[in-house]
Coordinates of C-alpha atoms in Angstrom, one line a residue:
M1 CA 45.7 -38.4 160.2
N2 CA 47.6 -35.4 161.7
T3 CA 46.2 -31.9 161.7
T4 CA 48.3 -30.6 158.9
L5 CA 47.5 -33.5 156.6
K6 CA 43.8 -33.2 157.6
K7 CA 43.8 -29.5 156.6
L8 CA 45.5 -30.3 153.3
S9 CA 43.0 -33.1 152.6
L10 CA 40.0 -30.8 153.4
A11 CA 41.5 -28.0 151.2
T12 CA 42.0 -30.4 148.3
T13 CA 38.5 -31.7 148.7
A14 CA 37.2 -28.1 148.7
L15 CA 39.2 -27.2 145.6
V16 CA 38.0 -30.3 143.7
G17 CA 34.4 -29.4 144.7
L18 CA 34.9 -25.8 143.6
A19 CA 36.4 -27.0 140.3
G20 CA 33.4 -29.3 139.7
L21 CA 31.0 -26.5 140.5
A22 CA 32.9 -24.1 138.2
S23 CA 32.7 -26.8 135.5
A24 CA 29.0 -27.2 136.1
Q25 CA 28.4 -23.5 136.0
E26 CA 30.5 -23.0 132.9
C27 CA 27.5 -23.9 130.7
G28 CA 25.2 -22.0 132.9
D29 CA 21.4 -21.4 132.7
L30 CA 19.6 -21.5 129.4
S31 CA 16.1 -21.8 128.0
I32 CA 15.2 -24.2 125.3
A33 CA 12.1 -23.6 123.1
S34 CA 9.8 -26.5 122.7
M35 CA 7.5 -25.7 119.8
N36 CA 3.9 -26.7 119.8
W37 CA 4.3 -29.9 117.8
Q38 CA 5.5 -33.4 118.7
S39 CA 8.9 -33.5 116.9
A40 CA 10.0 -30.2 118.4
E41 CA 8.8 -31.3 121.8
L42 CA 11.0 -34.4 121.4
A43 CA 14.0 -32.4 120.2
A44 CA 13.8 -30.0 123.1
A45 CA 13.6 -32.8 125.6
V46 CA 16.6 -34.6 124.1
D47 CA 18.7 -31.5 124.2
Q48 CA 17.6 -30.7 127.8
F49 CA 18.5 -34.2 129.0
I50 CA 21.9 -34.3 127.2
L51 CA 22.9 -30.8 128.1
N52 CA 21.9 -31.1 131.8
N53 CA 23.2 -34.6 132.5
G54 CA 26.1 -34.7 130.1
F55 CA 27.4 -31.1 130.2
G56 CA 26.3 -29.8 133.6
C57 CA 24.0 -27.2 132.1
N58 CA 20.9 -25.8 133.9
A59 CA 18.5 -25.9 130.9
E60 CA 14.8 -25.4 131.2
I61 CA 12.2 -25.9 128.6
I62 CA 9.8 -23.1 127.6
Q63 CA 6.9 -23.2 125.2
G64 CA 7.3 -21.4 121.9
D65 CA 6.4 -21.3 118.2
T66 CA 8.4 -20.6 115.1
V67 CA 7.8 -16.9 114.4
P68 CA 7.6 -15.5 118.0
T69 CA 10.5 -17.7 119.2
I70 CA 13.0 -16.8 116.6
T71 CA 11.9 -13.2 116.5
S72 CA 12.5 -13.0 120.3
M73 CA 15.9 -14.6 119.9
V74 CA 16.9 -12.0 117.3
E75 CA 15.5 -9.1 119.3
K76 CA 16.1 -10.1 122.9
G77 CA 18.6 -13.0 122.9
E78 CA 16.0 -15.2 124.5
P79 CA 15.4 -18.1 124.5
Q80 CA 18.9 -19.3 124.0
L81 CA 18.2 -22.4 122.0
A82 CA 15.5 -23.3 119.4
P83 CA 16.3 -27.0 118.5
E84 CA 13.8 -27.2 115.6
G85 CA 13.7 -23.9 113.8
W86 CA 11.7 -24.0 110.5
I87 CA 13.8 -21.2 109.1
D88 CA 12.2 -21.1 105.6
L89 CA 9.0 -19.9 107.2
I90 CA 10.6 -16.6 108.3
P91 CA 13.7 -16.2 106.0
E92 CA 13.9 -12.4 106.4
V93 CA 14.0 -12.6 110.2
V94 CA 16.6 -15.4 110.2
Q95 CA 18.8 -13.7 107.6
S96 CA 18.7 -10.3 109.4
G97 CA 19.5 -12.1 112.7
L98 CA 22.5 -13.9 111.3
A99 CA 23.7 -10.7 109.5
E100 CA 23.4 -8.7 112.7
G101 CA 25.2 -11.3 114.8
K102 CA 22.1 -11.9 117.0
I103 CA 21.8 -15.6 116.3
V104 CA 23.9 -18.4 114.9
G105 CA 22.9 -21.5 113.0
A106 CA 23.9 -24.9 114.3
A107 CA 23.2 -28.3 112.9
N108 CA 20.3 -29.0 110.5
I109 CA 18.5 -31.1 113.1
L110 CA 16.5 -32.9 110.3
S111 CA 19.4 -34.1 108.1
D112 CA 17.1 -34.9 105.2
G113 CA 14.9 -31.8 105.7
A114 CA 11.2 -31.5 106.4
V115 CA 9.3 -33.2 103.6
Q116 CA 5.9 -32.3 102.2
G117 CA 4.2 -33.7 99.1
W118 CA 1.8 -36.4 97.8
W119 CA 2.2 -39.9 99.4
V120 CA 0.8 -43.4 98.7
P121 CA 0.9 -46.5 100.8
K122 CA 4.0 -48.6 100.3
Y123 CA 1.9 -51.7 99.6
I124 CA 0.5 -49.9 96.5
V125 CA 4.0 -49.2 95.2
D126 CA 5.1 -52.8 96.0
A127 CA 2.2 -54.1 93.9
N128 CA 2.6 -51.5 91.2
P129 CA 6.4 -50.7 90.9
E130 CA 5.8 -48.5 87.8
I131 CA 4.2 -45.9 90.1
K132 CA 6.9 -43.5 91.0
T133 CA 5.6 -40.0 90.1
I134 CA 2.4 -38.0 90.5
D135 CA 1.7 -38.5 86.7
D136 CA 2.2 -42.3 87.2
A137 CA -0.4 -42.4 90.0
L138 CA -2.9 -40.3 88.0
K139 CA -2.9 -42.9 85.3
H140 CA -4.6 -45.3 87.7
P141 CA -7.7 -43.7 89.3
E142 CA -9.0 -47.3 89.9
L143 CA -6.2 -47.8 92.5
F144 CA -7.1 -44.8 94.5
P145 CA -10.9 -44.9 94.7
D146 CA -13.0 -41.9 95.9
P147 CA -14.8 -43.0 99.1
E148 CA -18.0 -41.3 97.7
D149 CA -17.7 -42.4 94.1
S150 CA -15.7 -45.5 93.3
T151 CA -15.8 -44.7 89.5
K152 CA -13.4 -41.9 90.3
G153 CA -10.0 -41.6 92.0
A154 CA -9.5 -39.3 94.9
V155 CA -6.6 -36.9 95.9
H156 CA -6.9 -36.3 99.7
N157 CA -6.2 -32.8 100.8
G158 CA -5.5 -31.2 104.2
P159 CA -7.8 -28.8 106.0
Q160 CA -8.4 -25.2 104.9
G161 CA -5.8 -22.7 106.2
W162 CA -2.8 -24.9 105.7
G163 CA -0.2 -23.9 103.2
G164 CA 0.1 -27.5 102.1
T165 CA -3.6 -27.5 101.3
V166 CA -3.2 -24.6 98.9
V167 CA -0.2 -26.1 97.2
T168 CA -2.0 -29.5 96.8
A169 CA -5.0 -27.8 95.2
Q170 CA -2.7 -25.9 92.8
L171 CA -0.8 -29.1 91.9
Y172 CA -4.1 -30.9 91.4
K173 CA -4.8 -28.4 88.7
A174 CA -1.3 -28.3 87.3
F175 CA -1.1 -32.1 86.9
G176 CA -4.5 -32.3 85.3
A177 CA -5.9 -34.6 88.0
E178 CA -9.6 -33.8 87.3
A179 CA -9.2 -34.7 83.6
A180 CA -7.5 -37.9 84.7
G181 CA -10.6 -38.9 86.6
F182 CA -9.8 -37.7 90.1
T183 CA -11.7 -35.6 92.6
L184 CA -10.0 -33.4 95.2
V185 CA -11.3 -34.5 98.7
D186 CA -11.4 -32.0 101.6
T187 CA -10.6 -34.1 104.6
G188 CA -11.8 -31.2 106.9
S189 CA -9.2 -31.4 109.6
A190 CA -5.8 -32.9 110.6
A191 CA -7.7 -35.7 112.3
G192 CA -9.7 -36.3 109.2
L193 CA -6.6 -36.5 107.0
D194 CA -4.9 -38.9 109.5
G195 CA -8.1 -40.9 109.7
S196 CA -8.3 -41.3 105.9
I197 CA -4.8 -42.8 105.8
A198 CA -5.4 -45.0 108.8
R199 CA -8.7 -46.4 107.2
A200 CA -7.0 -47.1 103.9
Y201 CA -4.0 -48.8 105.5
E202 CA -6.1 -51.0 107.8
R203 CA -8.2 -52.1 104.8
Q204 CA -5.1 -52.3 102.5
E205 CA -6.9 -49.9 100.1
G206 CA -5.4 -47.3 97.8
W207 CA -4.8 -43.7 99.0
V208 CA -3.1 -40.7 97.5
G209 CA -2.9 -37.2 98.9
Y210 CA -1.0 -34.6 100.9
Y211 CA 1.1 -35.4 104.0
W212 CA 4.4 -34.4 105.5
A213 CA 7.3 -35.6 107.6
P214 CA 8.4 -35.8 110.4
T215 CA 5.1 -37.2 111.8
A216 CA 4.1 -40.0 114.1
L217 CA 1.7 -41.3 111.5
L218 CA 4.5 -42.0 109.0
G219 CA 6.2 -43.9 111.8
K220 CA 3.2 -46.1 112.1
Y221 CA 2.1 -46.5 108.4
E222 CA 4.8 -46.9 105.8
M223 CA 4.2 -44.4 103.0
V224 CA 6.1 -43.5 99.9
K225 CA 6.4 -39.9 98.7
L226 CA 5.7 -39.6 94.9
E227 CA 8.2 -37.8 92.8
H228 CA 7.0 -34.8 90.9
G229 CA 8.9 -35.6 87.7
V230 CA 9.9 -32.0 87.2
P231 CA 12.6 -29.7 88.7
L232 CA 11.8 -27.1 91.3
D233 CA 11.1 -23.7 89.9
M234 CA 11.1 -21.3 92.9
E235 CA 9.8 -18.4 90.9
E236 CA 6.8 -20.5 89.9
W237 CA 6.5 -21.7 93.4
K238 CA 6.3 -18.2 94.9
S239 CA 4.1 -16.7 92.2
C240 CA 1.7 -19.6 91.5
T241 CA 2.2 -23.0 93.1
S242 CA 1.7 -21.6 96.6
N243 CA -0.7 -18.9 95.5
A244 CA -4.4 -19.9 95.5
E245 CA -5.2 -16.8 93.3
C246 CA -3.0 -18.1 90.5
A247 CA -5.4 -19.6 87.9
E248 CA -3.0 -21.5 85.7
P249 CA -0.3 -23.3 87.8
K250 CA 2.4 -25.3 86.1
K251 CA 3.8 -28.6 87.2
N252 CA 6.4 -28.0 89.9
D253 CA 8.4 -29.8 92.6
W254 CA 7.9 -29.2 96.3
P255 CA 10.9 -27.7 98.1
K256 CA 12.1 -29.3 101.2
D257 CA 12.0 -27.1 104.3
T258 CA 15.3 -26.5 106.1
V259 CA 14.9 -27.3 109.8
Q260 CA 17.9 -25.9 111.7
T261 CA 18.9 -25.5 115.3
I262 CA 19.1 -21.8 116.1
V263 CA 21.3 -20.5 119.0
A264 CA 21.3 -17.0 120.5
K265 CA 24.7 -15.5 119.7
S266 CA 25.3 -14.5 123.4
F267 CA 25.0 -18.1 124.5
A268 CA 27.0 -19.4 121.6
D269 CA 29.8 -17.1 122.6
S270 CA 29.7 -18.0 126.3
A271 CA 29.0 -21.7 126.2
P272 CA 31.8 -24.3 126.4
A273 CA 33.2 -25.3 123.1
E274 CA 32.1 -28.9 123.6
V275 CA 28.4 -27.7 124.1
M276 CA 28.5 -25.9 120.7
D277 CA 30.2 -28.9 119.2
Y278 CA 27.3 -31.0 120.3
L279 CA 24.8 -28.6 118.9
N280 CA 26.7 -28.5 115.6
K281 CA 26.6 -32.3 115.3
R282 CA 23.2 -33.2 116.7
S283 CA 21.1 -34.4 113.7
W284 CA 18.7 -37.1 112.8
T285 CA 16.6 -38.4 109.9
N286 CA 12.8 -38.2 109.4
A287 CA 12.7 -42.0 109.7
T288 CA 14.3 -41.9 113.1
V289 CA 12.0 -39.1 114.4
N290 CA 8.9 -40.7 112.9
G291 CA 9.6 -43.9 114.7
V292 CA 10.1 -42.2 118.1
M293 CA 7.0 -40.1 117.6
S294 CA 4.9 -43.2 116.7
W295 CA 6.1 -44.8 120.0
M296 CA 5.2 -41.6 121.9
T297 CA 1.7 -41.5 120.4
D298 CA 1.1 -45.2 121.1
N299 CA 2.2 -44.8 124.7
Q300 CA 0.7 -41.4 125.3
A301 CA 4.2 -40.3 126.2
T302 CA 5.6 -36.9 127.0
G303 CA 8.6 -35.3 125.3
E304 CA 10.7 -36.3 128.3
D305 CA 9.5 -39.9 128.0
G306 CA 10.3 -39.8 124.3
A307 CA 13.8 -38.4 124.9
K308 CA 14.6 -41.3 127.3
H309 CA 13.2 -43.9 124.8
F310 CA 15.3 -42.3 122.0
L311 CA 18.5 -42.3 124.1
K312 CA 18.0 -45.9 125.2
E313 CA 17.2 -47.2 121.7
N314 CA 19.6 -45.2 119.6
E315 CA 22.9 -45.2 121.4
A316 CA 25.0 -45.7 118.2
L317 CA 23.5 -42.5 116.8
W318 CA 23.6 -40.0 119.7
M319 CA 27.0 -41.2 121.0
E320 CA 28.5 -39.8 117.8
W321 CA 27.4 -36.3 119.0
V322 CA 29.3 -36.3 122.2
S323 CA 32.6 -37.4 123.8
P324 CA 32.9 -40.8 125.5
E325 CA 33.0 -39.0 128.9
V326 CA 29.7 -37.1 128.2
A327 CA 28.1 -40.3 126.9
E328 CA 28.8 -42.1 130.1
K329 CA 27.2 -39.3 132.1
V330 CA 24.1 -39.4 129.9
K331 CA 23.8 -43.2 130.1
A332 CA 24.2 -43.1 133.9
A333 CA 21.3 -40.6 134.1
L334 CA 18.9 -42.8 132.2

């Protein structure tokens, strides 16, 4: 190769390298909040893997929690990304942040919303298809025996201090569960609640009580959420259903929580359009997340492990979120 051609070749190589570097830097540095529960840890790890390997970002994961993380995003623009924002827990902060142009909302990462309520094992419903609502279940205390007194049924509640525990106690009163022959069982802790479901399932016994999704437990044990049989009354919910001081609660439905990806406005404005397109598309169901979390729990896996497992096992889903070129880069990194 003569000297002139060699110089041109080197110059071209340098330009290609600089173009690649510019492309990689276009997304830039960002911090992703991993909240202190398993589904949020998984979501943050999936985003980090796809953004870094597919889009050339330099994303790092930091620990957070709903209130301090989203408040910090509104006030300081950091972290740049909260994949699993339970925005109904702090509606005033979220609404003011949106109104002031400090944050933007991306995809509802849980497409079917976070779900709380009263659940029963699927084998109970399979054997008793007439049981669809809370009222239906309360007609059959014999199917849901109290561990301490088999002449009564039992509604299992969560530990003290949980919002769901307050609501379950109020619904227990509203639906007349005591008059129907049920006791309200305090399971004492999250582990106690999980253990009561596991014991019932392993013995194929009846169980009814409070639980929520997404959770690893519901990925392991197939449960059916009971319908409430009445429409949601948000005024009643705020004033009485969720208020332990209200003496005479009425039957009410349980609202789903909106779980949305929150992005700092500064990053949304500077990020490549295809990155924001990904964050606006990236969404999965409770069933999908439950299954991955169950695998993580069984294998004592980290969020990073869970992300790789999800990406390997759910190509058809996540490839809809990105371009074919990005998909190939992600697959090559696995």
